[in-house]
mmCIF file of C-alpha atoms in Angstrom:
data_model
loop_
_atom_site.group_PDB
_atom_site.id
_atom_site.type_symbol
_atom_site.label_atom_id
_atom_site.label_comp_id
_atom_site.label_asym_id
_atom_site.label_seq_id
_atom_site.Cartn_x
_atom_site.Cartn_y
_atom_site.Cartn_z
ATOM 1 C CA UNK R 1 302.904 181.189 -77.292
ATOM 2 C CA UNK R 2 300.870 178.037 -77.477
ATOM 3 C CA UNK R 3 297.126 178.084 -76.926
ATOM 4 C CA UNK R 4 295.734 177.177 -73.503
ATOM 5 C CA UNK R 5 294.503 173.775 -72.471
ATOM 6 C CA UNK R 6 290.958 174.398 -73.615
ATOM 7 C CA UNK R 7 292.066 174.147 -77.230
ATOM 8 C CA UNK R 8 293.544 170.706 -76.772
ATOM 9 C CA UNK R 9 291.527 167.786 -78.189
ATOM 10 C CA UNK R 10 292.523 165.708 -75.177
ATOM 11 C CA UNK R 11 289.633 164.778 -72.934
ATOM 12 C CA UNK R 12 290.184 165.955 -69.371
ATOM 13 C CA UNK R 13 289.723 163.606 -66.471
ATOM 14 C CA UNK R 14 288.520 164.663 -63.053
ATOM 15 C CA UNK R 15 289.868 161.590 -61.289
ATOM 16 C CA UNK R 16 293.193 161.749 -59.503
ATOM 17 C CA UNK R 17 295.846 159.254 -60.527
ATOM 18 C CA UNK R 18 296.898 157.425 -57.396
ATOM 19 C CA UNK R 19 297.934 153.908 -56.537
ATOM 20 C CA UNK R 20 297.298 154.304 -52.833
ATOM 21 C CA UNK R 21 296.288 157.858 -52.109
ATOM 22 C CA UNK R 22 299.867 158.761 -51.259
ATOM 23 C CA UNK R 23 300.902 161.916 -53.038
ATOM 24 C CA UNK R 24 304.467 161.908 -51.807
ATOM 25 C CA UNK R 25 307.470 161.350 -54.015
ATOM 26 C CA UNK R 26 308.600 158.225 -52.172
ATOM 27 C CA UNK R 27 309.801 155.122 -53.967
ATOM 28 C CA UNK R 28 306.838 153.550 -55.826
ATOM 29 C CA UNK R 29 308.222 150.021 -55.816
ATOM 30 C CA UNK R 30 307.711 147.783 -52.812
ATOM 31 C CA UNK R 31 309.013 144.253 -52.525
ATOM 32 C CA UNK R 32 307.424 141.485 -54.569
ATOM 33 C CA UNK R 33 304.474 139.532 -53.257
ATOM 34 C CA UNK R 34 305.207 137.374 -50.247
ATOM 35 C CA UNK R 35 305.442 133.599 -50.065
ATOM 36 C CA UNK R 36 301.966 132.164 -49.559
ATOM 37 C CA UNK R 37 301.425 128.497 -48.748
ATOM 38 C CA UNK R 38 297.632 128.678 -48.906
ATOM 39 C CA UNK R 39 297.641 127.078 -52.353
ATOM 40 C CA UNK R 40 299.257 123.824 -51.190
ATOM 41 C CA UNK R 41 296.939 121.012 -52.348
ATOM 42 C CA UNK R 42 295.953 118.204 -50.033
ATOM 43 C CA UNK R 43 297.593 119.608 -46.905
ATOM 44 C CA UNK R 44 295.543 119.629 -43.724
ATOM 45 C CA UNK R 45 295.212 123.120 -42.301
ATOM 46 C CA UNK R 46 296.265 122.010 -38.809
ATOM 47 C CA UNK R 47 299.372 120.270 -40.098
ATOM 48 C CA UNK R 48 300.397 123.275 -42.139
ATOM 49 C CA UNK R 49 299.825 125.527 -39.141
ATOM 50 C CA UNK R 50 302.109 123.368 -36.965
ATOM 51 C CA UNK R 51 304.744 123.344 -39.678
ATOM 52 C CA UNK R 52 304.578 127.116 -40.033
ATOM 53 C CA UNK R 53 305.057 127.547 -36.288
ATOM 54 C CA UNK R 54 308.009 125.167 -36.191
ATOM 55 C CA UNK R 55 309.703 126.814 -39.172
ATOM 56 C CA UNK R 56 309.221 130.309 -37.766
ATOM 57 C CA UNK R 57 311.894 129.545 -35.171
ATOM 58 C CA UNK R 58 315.624 129.273 -35.680
ATOM 59 C CA UNK R 59 316.724 125.866 -36.968
ATOM 60 C CA UNK R 60 320.005 124.171 -36.120
ATOM 61 C CA UNK R 61 322.663 123.654 -38.746
ATOM 62 C CA UNK R 62 322.288 119.892 -38.342
ATOM 63 C CA UNK R 63 318.534 120.057 -38.997
ATOM 64 C CA UNK R 64 319.036 122.152 -42.119
ATOM 65 C CA UNK R 65 321.858 119.910 -43.327
ATOM 66 C CA UNK R 66 319.545 116.913 -42.967
ATOM 67 C CA UNK R 67 316.924 118.573 -45.185
ATOM 68 C CA UNK R 68 319.528 119.466 -47.818
ATOM 69 C CA UNK R 69 320.845 115.883 -47.726
ATOM 70 C CA UNK R 70 317.311 114.652 -48.392
ATOM 71 C CA UNK R 71 317.194 116.760 -51.576
ATOM 72 C CA UNK R 72 320.528 115.267 -52.665
ATOM 73 C CA UNK R 73 319.585 111.678 -51.845
ATOM 74 C CA UNK R 74 320.195 109.351 -54.847
ATOM 75 C CA UNK R 75 316.712 107.782 -54.734
ATOM 76 C CA UNK R 76 314.326 109.885 -52.678
ATOM 77 C CA UNK R 77 310.570 109.505 -52.787
ATOM 78 C CA UNK R 78 308.527 112.362 -54.207
ATOM 79 C CA UNK R 79 306.848 112.895 -50.840
ATOM 80 C CA UNK R 80 310.166 113.194 -49.016
ATOM 81 C CA UNK R 81 311.456 115.667 -51.599
ATOM 82 C CA UNK R 82 308.302 117.748 -51.291
ATOM 83 C CA UNK R 83 308.542 117.739 -47.514
ATOM 84 C CA UNK R 84 312.218 118.727 -47.437
ATOM 85 C CA UNK R 85 311.779 121.442 -50.068
ATOM 86 C CA UNK R 86 308.719 122.858 -48.308
ATOM 87 C CA UNK R 87 310.482 122.954 -44.943
ATOM 88 C CA UNK R 88 313.502 124.726 -46.446
ATOM 89 C CA UNK R 89 311.144 127.137 -48.133
ATOM 90 C CA UNK R 90 309.430 127.950 -44.850
ATOM 91 C CA UNK R 91 312.650 128.115 -42.864
ATOM 92 C CA UNK R 92 313.942 130.690 -45.366
ATOM 93 C CA UNK R 93 310.665 132.572 -45.300
ATOM 94 C CA UNK R 94 310.488 133.271 -41.591
ATOM 95 C CA UNK R 95 313.989 133.571 -40.183
ATOM 96 C CA UNK R 96 316.971 135.623 -41.477
ATOM 97 C CA UNK R 97 319.512 133.367 -39.737
ATOM 98 C CA UNK R 98 317.989 130.330 -41.421
ATOM 99 C CA UNK R 99 318.568 131.939 -44.831
ATOM 100 C CA UNK R 100 322.259 132.257 -44.060
ATOM 101 C CA UNK R 101 322.499 128.681 -42.718
ATOM 102 C CA UNK R 102 320.732 127.115 -45.718
ATOM 103 C CA UNK R 103 323.192 128.752 -48.103
ATOM 104 C CA UNK R 104 326.161 127.955 -45.847
ATOM 105 C CA UNK R 105 325.455 124.199 -45.794
ATOM 106 C CA UNK R 106 325.113 124.033 -49.578
ATOM 107 C CA UNK R 107 321.346 124.248 -49.948
ATOM 108 C CA UNK R 108 321.300 126.543 -52.969
ATOM 109 C CA UNK R 109 322.361 124.134 -55.720
ATOM 110 C CA UNK R 110 319.903 121.329 -54.901
ATOM 111 C CA UNK R 111 317.114 123.921 -54.788
ATOM 112 C CA UNK R 112 318.182 125.209 -58.206
ATOM 113 C CA UNK R 113 317.971 121.656 -59.543
ATOM 114 C CA UNK R 114 314.355 121.471 -58.379
ATOM 115 C CA UNK R 115 313.439 124.239 -60.830
ATOM 116 C CA UNK R 116 313.654 121.716 -63.672
ATOM 117 C CA UNK R 117 311.752 118.948 -61.853
ATOM 118 C CA UNK R 118 308.664 117.565 -63.561
ATOM 119 C CA UNK R 119 306.542 117.769 -60.401
ATOM 120 C CA UNK R 120 304.767 121.166 -60.364
ATOM 121 C CA UNK R 121 304.560 121.397 -56.568
ATOM 122 C CA UNK R 122 308.220 120.528 -56.112
ATOM 123 C CA UNK R 123 309.146 123.101 -58.733
ATOM 124 C CA UNK R 124 307.077 125.691 -56.894
ATOM 125 C CA UNK R 125 308.744 124.912 -53.587
ATOM 126 C CA UNK R 126 312.158 125.242 -55.249
ATOM 127 C CA UNK R 127 311.335 128.577 -56.883
ATOM 128 C CA UNK R 128 309.892 130.015 -53.701
ATOM 129 C CA UNK R 129 312.673 128.721 -51.464
ATOM 130 C CA UNK R 130 315.194 130.512 -53.693
ATOM 131 C CA UNK R 131 313.041 133.636 -53.611
ATOM 132 C CA UNK R 132 313.034 133.521 -49.811
ATOM 133 C CA UNK R 133 316.794 132.926 -49.701
ATOM 134 C CA UNK R 134 317.364 135.901 -51.998
ATOM 135 C CA UNK R 135 315.892 138.228 -49.360
ATOM 136 C CA UNK R 136 319.358 137.988 -47.810
ATOM 137 C CA UNK R 137 321.618 140.146 -49.964
ATOM 138 C CA UNK R 138 324.549 137.911 -49.163
ATOM 139 C CA UNK R 139 322.820 134.957 -50.850
ATOM 140 C CA UNK R 140 322.180 136.614 -54.204
ATOM 141 C CA UNK R 141 325.664 135.995 -55.590
ATOM 142 C CA UNK R 142 325.548 132.338 -54.492
ATOM 143 C CA UNK R 143 322.178 131.841 -56.184
ATOM 144 C CA UNK R 144 323.419 133.424 -59.416
ATOM 145 C CA UNK R 145 326.672 131.421 -59.276
ATOM 146 C CA UNK R 146 324.675 128.218 -58.867
ATOM 147 C CA UNK R 147 323.212 128.781 -62.329
ATOM 148 C CA UNK R 148 319.751 129.828 -61.197
ATOM 149 C CA UNK R 149 319.091 132.480 -63.838
ATOM 150 C CA UNK R 150 318.109 130.294 -66.782
ATOM 151 C CA UNK R 151 316.049 127.797 -64.734
ATOM 152 C CA UNK R 152 314.197 130.723 -63.136
ATOM 153 C CA UNK R 153 313.480 132.162 -66.583
ATOM 154 C CA UNK R 154 312.220 128.728 -67.646
ATOM 155 C CA UNK R 155 309.955 128.636 -64.578
ATOM 156 C CA UNK R 156 308.708 132.129 -65.395
ATOM 157 C CA UNK R 157 307.791 130.863 -68.849
ATOM 158 C CA UNK R 158 306.341 127.431 -68.183
ATOM 159 C CA UNK R 159 305.716 126.712 -64.498
ATOM 160 C CA UNK R 160 302.336 125.097 -63.965
ATOM 161 C CA UNK R 161 301.156 127.362 -61.160
ATOM 162 C CA UNK R 162 300.719 131.146 -61.308
ATOM 163 C CA UNK R 163 302.410 131.406 -57.891
ATOM 164 C CA UNK R 164 305.560 129.736 -59.230
ATOM 165 C CA UNK R 165 305.665 132.078 -62.241
ATOM 166 C CA UNK R 166 305.147 135.155 -60.071
ATOM 167 C CA UNK R 167 307.754 134.008 -57.552
ATOM 168 C CA UNK R 168 310.193 133.342 -60.387
ATOM 169 C CA UNK R 169 309.697 136.954 -61.505
ATOM 170 C CA UNK R 170 310.440 138.133 -57.958
ATOM 171 C CA UNK R 171 313.544 135.975 -57.665
ATOM 172 C CA UNK R 172 314.852 137.292 -60.983
ATOM 173 C CA UNK R 173 314.194 140.824 -59.759
ATOM 174 C CA UNK R 174 316.309 140.232 -56.674
ATOM 175 C CA UNK R 175 319.141 138.719 -58.710
ATOM 176 C CA UNK R 176 318.996 141.671 -61.125
ATOM 177 C CA UNK R 177 319.620 143.969 -58.157
ATOM 178 C CA UNK R 178 322.981 142.251 -57.558
ATOM 179 C CA UNK R 179 324.861 144.159 -60.275
ATOM 180 C CA UNK R 180 324.650 145.241 -63.902
ATOM 181 C CA UNK R 181 326.261 142.057 -65.184
ATOM 182 C CA UNK R 182 323.615 139.888 -63.527
ATOM 183 C CA UNK R 183 320.818 142.151 -64.774
ATOM 184 C CA UNK R 184 322.223 141.794 -68.295
ATOM 185 C CA UNK R 185 322.457 138.008 -67.880
ATOM 186 C CA UNK R 186 318.806 137.836 -66.809
ATOM 187 C CA UNK R 187 317.884 139.818 -69.913
ATOM 188 C CA UNK R 188 319.985 137.618 -72.208
ATOM 189 C CA UNK R 189 318.279 134.540 -70.755
ATOM 190 C CA UNK R 190 314.976 135.766 -72.188
ATOM 191 C CA UNK R 191 313.250 137.158 -69.113
ATOM 192 C CA UNK R 192 312.181 140.512 -70.553
ATOM 193 C CA UNK R 193 309.560 139.349 -73.113
ATOM 194 C CA UNK R 194 308.122 136.966 -70.507
ATOM 195 C CA UNK R 195 307.810 139.793 -67.999
ATOM 196 C CA UNK R 196 306.111 141.948 -70.625
ATOM 197 C CA UNK R 197 303.616 139.121 -71.215
ATOM 198 C CA UNK R 198 303.002 138.907 -67.466
ATOM 199 C CA UNK R 199 302.511 142.674 -67.397
ATOM 200 C CA UNK R 200 299.890 142.354 -70.143
ATOM 201 C CA UNK R 201 297.989 139.268 -69.050
ATOM 202 C CA UNK R 202 298.909 138.472 -65.439
ATOM 203 C CA UNK R 203 296.760 138.900 -62.376
ATOM 204 C CA UNK R 204 297.023 141.910 -60.103
ATOM 205 C CA UNK R 205 300.034 140.569 -58.233
ATOM 206 C CA UNK R 206 301.661 139.290 -61.432
ATOM 207 C CA UNK R 207 301.423 142.693 -63.098
ATOM 208 C CA UNK R 208 303.005 144.416 -60.089
ATOM 209 C CA UNK R 209 305.787 141.859 -59.883
ATOM 210 C CA UNK R 210 306.443 142.155 -63.628
ATOM 211 C CA UNK R 211 306.621 145.959 -63.458
ATOM 212 C CA UNK R 212 308.984 145.831 -60.483
ATOM 213 C CA UNK R 213 311.241 143.292 -62.211
ATOM 214 C CA UNK R 214 311.269 145.269 -65.465
ATOM 215 C CA UNK R 215 312.208 148.406 -63.543
ATOM 216 C CA UNK R 216 315.186 146.619 -61.975
ATOM 217 C CA UNK R 217 316.278 144.993 -65.235
ATOM 218 C CA UNK R 218 316.009 148.159 -67.335
ATOM 219 C CA UNK R 219 317.753 150.210 -64.698
ATOM 220 C CA UNK R 220 320.503 147.649 -64.300
ATOM 221 C CA UNK R 221 321.406 147.112 -67.957
ATOM 222 C CA UNK R 222 320.800 149.439 -70.893
ATOM 223 C CA UNK R 223 320.410 146.518 -73.299
ATOM 224 C CA UNK R 224 317.310 145.413 -71.368
ATOM 225 C CA UNK R 225 315.577 148.694 -72.236
ATOM 226 C CA UNK R 226 315.823 147.861 -75.920
ATOM 227 C CA UNK R 227 314.571 144.343 -75.220
ATOM 228 C CA UNK R 228 311.577 145.750 -73.358
ATOM 229 C CA UNK R 229 310.720 148.165 -76.177
ATOM 230 C CA UNK R 230 311.073 145.410 -78.779
ATOM 231 C CA UNK R 231 308.854 143.128 -76.677
ATOM 232 C CA UNK R 232 306.080 145.740 -76.768
ATOM 233 C CA UNK R 233 306.269 146.945 -73.158
ATOM 234 C CA UNK R 234 305.260 150.534 -73.940
ATOM 235 C CA UNK R 235 301.630 149.794 -74.821
ATOM 236 C CA UNK R 236 300.672 147.929 -71.612
ATOM 237 C CA UNK R 237 302.592 150.471 -69.534
ATOM 238 C CA UNK R 238 300.581 153.326 -71.044
ATOM 239 C CA UNK R 239 297.344 151.406 -70.570
ATOM 240 C CA UNK R 240 298.127 150.985 -66.871
ATOM 241 C CA UNK R 241 299.161 154.628 -66.531
ATOM 242 C CA UNK R 242 295.872 155.758 -68.059
ATOM 243 C CA UNK R 243 293.791 153.630 -65.718
ATOM 244 C CA UNK R 244 293.701 154.890 -62.104
ATOM 245 C CA UNK R 245 291.742 151.771 -61.123
ATOM 246 C CA UNK R 246 294.685 149.557 -62.061
ATOM 247 C CA UNK R 247 296.639 150.481 -58.931
ATOM 248 C CA UNK R 248 299.665 150.504 -61.218
ATOM 249 C CA UNK R 249 299.935 154.132 -62.329
ATOM 250 C CA UNK R 250 303.125 154.955 -60.426
ATOM 251 C CA UNK R 251 304.927 151.702 -61.195
ATOM 252 C CA UNK R 252 304.116 151.822 -64.900
ATOM 253 C CA UNK R 253 305.154 155.490 -65.123
ATOM 254 C CA UNK R 254 308.556 154.761 -63.602
ATOM 255 C CA UNK R 255 309.190 151.844 -65.948
ATOM 256 C CA UNK R 256 308.175 153.993 -68.922
ATOM 257 C CA UNK R 257 310.572 156.711 -67.770
ATOM 258 C CA UNK R 258 313.423 154.210 -67.851
ATOM 259 C CA UNK R 259 312.476 153.265 -71.428
ATOM 260 C CA UNK R 260 312.227 156.808 -72.838
ATOM 261 C CA UNK R 261 315.888 157.261 -71.973
ATOM 262 C CA UNK R 262 316.603 155.633 -75.334
ATOM 263 C CA UNK R 263 315.664 156.851 -78.802
ATOM 264 C CA UNK R 264 313.713 153.654 -79.477
ATOM 265 C CA UNK R 265 311.787 154.100 -76.255
ATOM 266 C CA UNK R 266 310.913 157.718 -77.042
ATOM 267 C CA UNK R 267 309.729 156.804 -80.513
ATOM 268 C CA UNK R 268 307.602 153.953 -79.169
ATOM 269 C CA UNK R 269 306.071 156.159 -76.470
ATOM 270 C CA UNK R 270 305.060 158.790 -79.032
ATOM 271 C CA UNK R 271 303.803 156.237 -81.551
ATOM 272 C CA UNK R 272 301.677 154.489 -78.917
ATOM 273 C CA UNK R 273 300.018 157.719 -77.809
ATOM 274 C CA UNK R 274 302.069 158.368 -74.710
ATOM 275 C CA UNK R 275 302.151 162.155 -74.932
ATOM 276 C CA UNK R 276 298.456 162.680 -74.005
ATOM 277 C CA UNK R 277 298.805 160.234 -71.117
ATOM 278 C CA UNK R 278 301.879 162.020 -69.745
ATOM 279 C CA UNK R 279 300.371 165.483 -70.142
ATOM 280 C CA UNK R 280 297.224 164.301 -68.380
ATOM 281 C CA UNK R 281 299.374 163.008 -65.547
ATOM 282 C CA UNK R 282 301.140 166.368 -65.190
ATOM 283 C CA UNK R 283 297.726 167.988 -64.839
ATOM 284 C CA UNK R 284 295.785 165.469 -62.745
ATOM 285 C CA UNK R 285 298.359 163.259 -61.064
ATOM 286 C CA UNK R 286 299.764 163.091 -57.564
ATOM 287 C CA UNK R 287 302.982 164.961 -56.788
ATOM 288 C CA UNK R 288 305.047 161.879 -57.537
ATOM 289 C CA UNK R 289 303.238 161.285 -60.823
ATOM 290 C CA UNK R 290 303.580 164.916 -61.896
ATOM 291 C CA UNK R 291 307.306 164.650 -61.301
ATOM 292 C CA UNK R 292 307.922 161.432 -63.209
ATOM 293 C CA UNK R 293 305.661 162.562 -66.075
ATOM 294 C CA UNK R 294 307.545 165.869 -66.318
ATOM 295 C CA UNK R 295 310.864 164.044 -66.396
ATOM 296 C CA UNK R 296 309.587 161.693 -69.122
ATOM 297 C CA UNK R 297 308.334 164.606 -71.219
ATOM 298 C CA UNK R 298 311.716 166.289 -70.856
ATOM 299 C CA UNK R 299 313.349 163.149 -72.218
ATOM 300 C CA UNK R 300 310.890 162.951 -75.102
ATOM 301 C CA UNK R 301 311.267 166.615 -76.030
ATOM 302 C CA UNK R 302 315.036 166.765 -75.785
ATOM 303 C CA UNK R 303 316.572 167.523 -79.176
ATOM 304 C CA UNK R 304 313.374 166.760 -81.088
ATOM 305 C CA UNK R 305 311.390 169.724 -82.407
ATOM 306 C CA UNK R 306 308.615 167.495 -83.751
ATOM 307 C CA UNK R 307 307.942 165.942 -80.353
ATOM 308 C CA UNK R 308 308.055 169.361 -78.684
ATOM 309 C CA UNK R 309 305.394 170.529 -81.120
ATOM 310 C CA UNK R 310 303.191 167.577 -80.252
ATOM 311 C CA UNK R 311 303.596 168.076 -76.500
ATOM 312 C CA UNK R 312 302.789 171.797 -76.738
ATOM 313 C CA UNK R 313 299.759 171.153 -78.941
ATOM 314 C CA UNK R 314 298.540 168.634 -76.415
ATOM 315 C CA UNK R 315 298.122 171.504 -73.953
ATOM 316 C CA UNK R 316 301.112 170.811 -71.718
ATOM 317 C CA UNK R 317 302.119 174.410 -71.048
ATOM 318 C CA UNK R 318 299.247 175.507 -68.732
ATOM 319 C CA UNK R 319 299.605 172.582 -66.268
ATOM 320 C CA UNK R 320 303.385 172.972 -66.387
ATOM 321 C CA UNK R 321 303.075 176.665 -65.564
ATOM 322 C CA UNK R 322 300.795 175.790 -62.646
ATOM 323 C CA UNK R 323 303.330 173.195 -61.495
ATOM 324 C CA UNK R 324 306.239 175.632 -61.755
ATOM 325 C CA UNK R 325 304.349 178.104 -59.574
ATOM 326 C CA UNK R 326 303.049 175.595 -57.016
ATOM 327 C CA UNK R 327 304.274 176.248 -53.486
ATOM 328 C CA UNK R 328 303.675 172.601 -52.597
ATOM 329 C CA UNK R 329 305.917 171.242 -55.364
ATOM 330 C CA UNK R 330 309.537 170.435 -54.615
ATOM 331 C CA UNK R 331 312.018 173.071 -55.834
ATOM 332 C CA UNK R 332 313.669 170.557 -58.179
ATOM 333 C CA UNK R 333 310.298 169.705 -59.694
ATOM 334 C CA UNK R 334 309.453 173.365 -60.223
ATOM 335 C CA UNK R 335 312.822 173.830 -61.929
ATOM 336 C CA UNK R 336 312.197 170.827 -64.209
ATOM 337 C CA UNK R 337 308.767 172.199 -65.127
ATOM 338 C CA UNK R 338 310.321 175.577 -65.964
ATOM 339 C CA UNK R 339 312.957 173.876 -68.135
ATOM 340 C CA UNK R 340 310.272 172.012 -70.046
ATOM 341 C CA UNK R 341 308.188 175.176 -70.507
ATOM 342 C CA UNK R 342 311.220 176.977 -71.916
ATOM 343 C CA UNK R 343 311.880 174.074 -74.257
ATOM 344 C CA UNK R 344 308.269 174.033 -75.491
ATOM 345 C CA UNK R 345 308.268 177.792 -76.096
ATOM 346 C CA UNK R 346 311.370 177.706 -78.249
ATOM 347 C CA UNK R 347 310.667 178.956 -81.776
ATOM 348 C CA UNK R 348 309.799 176.239 -84.213
ATOM 349 C CA UNK R 349 309.928 176.521 -87.958
ATOM 350 C CA UNK R 350 306.714 177.622 -89.733
ATOM 351 C CA UNK R 351 306.656 174.356 -91.651
ATOM 352 C CA UNK R 352 306.564 172.391 -88.401
ATOM 353 C CA UNK R 353 303.881 174.614 -86.892
ATOM 354 C CA UNK R 354 301.639 174.319 -89.931
ATOM 355 C CA UNK R 355 301.836 170.593 -90.513
ATOM 356 C CA UNK R 356 299.667 167.987 -88.729
ATOM 357 C CA UNK R 357 301.378 166.183 -85.864
ATOM 358 C CA UNK R 358 301.268 162.832 -87.668
ATOM 359 C CA UNK R 359 303.087 164.316 -90.639
ATOM 360 C CA UNK R 360 305.677 165.848 -88.338
ATOM 361 C CA UNK R 361 306.427 162.486 -86.766
ATOM 362 C CA UNK R 362 306.608 160.819 -90.166
ATOM 363 C CA UNK R 363 309.184 163.367 -91.288
ATOM 364 C CA UNK R 364 311.456 162.730 -88.303
#
């Protein structure tokens, strides 16, 4: 039997891992950040307020068709394009019926064309209008069919405003939810490394949007998991998981779990020091975090004696025993904890038990 937790070199934390204080096992991913027009330069607050009120109501098909026609005009002024794109953006933001009407009158393709426009504000309106349209599940296929994936990836990479880049990440997330083929297409277009960069260096909203998009992409297409590992996603995920102040513990843990489903992901998680982080989460996390950490450790330990040795030496057995005996834990979670305990207590060869963990990994 392995030694108890007191023999582990891992430093114990007294803080509880929690994004929001919720210890339930509910879905950790909410929708992406909402459309926010507060950044619009040069717009009078009163005028914007009137426009918001007018766009909150249902618009007629003729009114929407007129705005779409303005976008398709052969020689429009920049101001008229901005106005039409902004109104379509707001109409799609506030009213579900407007989202259907905009797509029905052919508004998707001219909005997609705006993604490549040189004007940063017009590009932002185009990105965000498509994001708002994609809230309607019925519009996702039309947006993908209009060729939006690559322009959205380009906007994610090079849009001038942070809001446009974050909204591009959200729009790509929604398209990835359409089906596995679309998720794979988003990955092939180069979105994954850009999302990993946003996860590393973005603001608070950008990091959350990147994690949510990566979760959808990696869950939708296996090839995207390899892309995420190759892009270095494991390190920033572990950093977020180890930092309760990040507000990203749950999201990062779920993305990591999707990555350790592959051999490359398991190897990267171990190499980057993921085992101590996961064991700490089993001990100090919320119920949801204990569950996802246990599932990730099961993946890591499956069919790999060296990794099982490392997990046991890290002091995983005592918190797992406590979890398996907890009356507040879900029965399935207790069963998973018991399975992992049994796996960790399986006999290992004397050579593996005597060698340092680093040497064990090197030999694998």
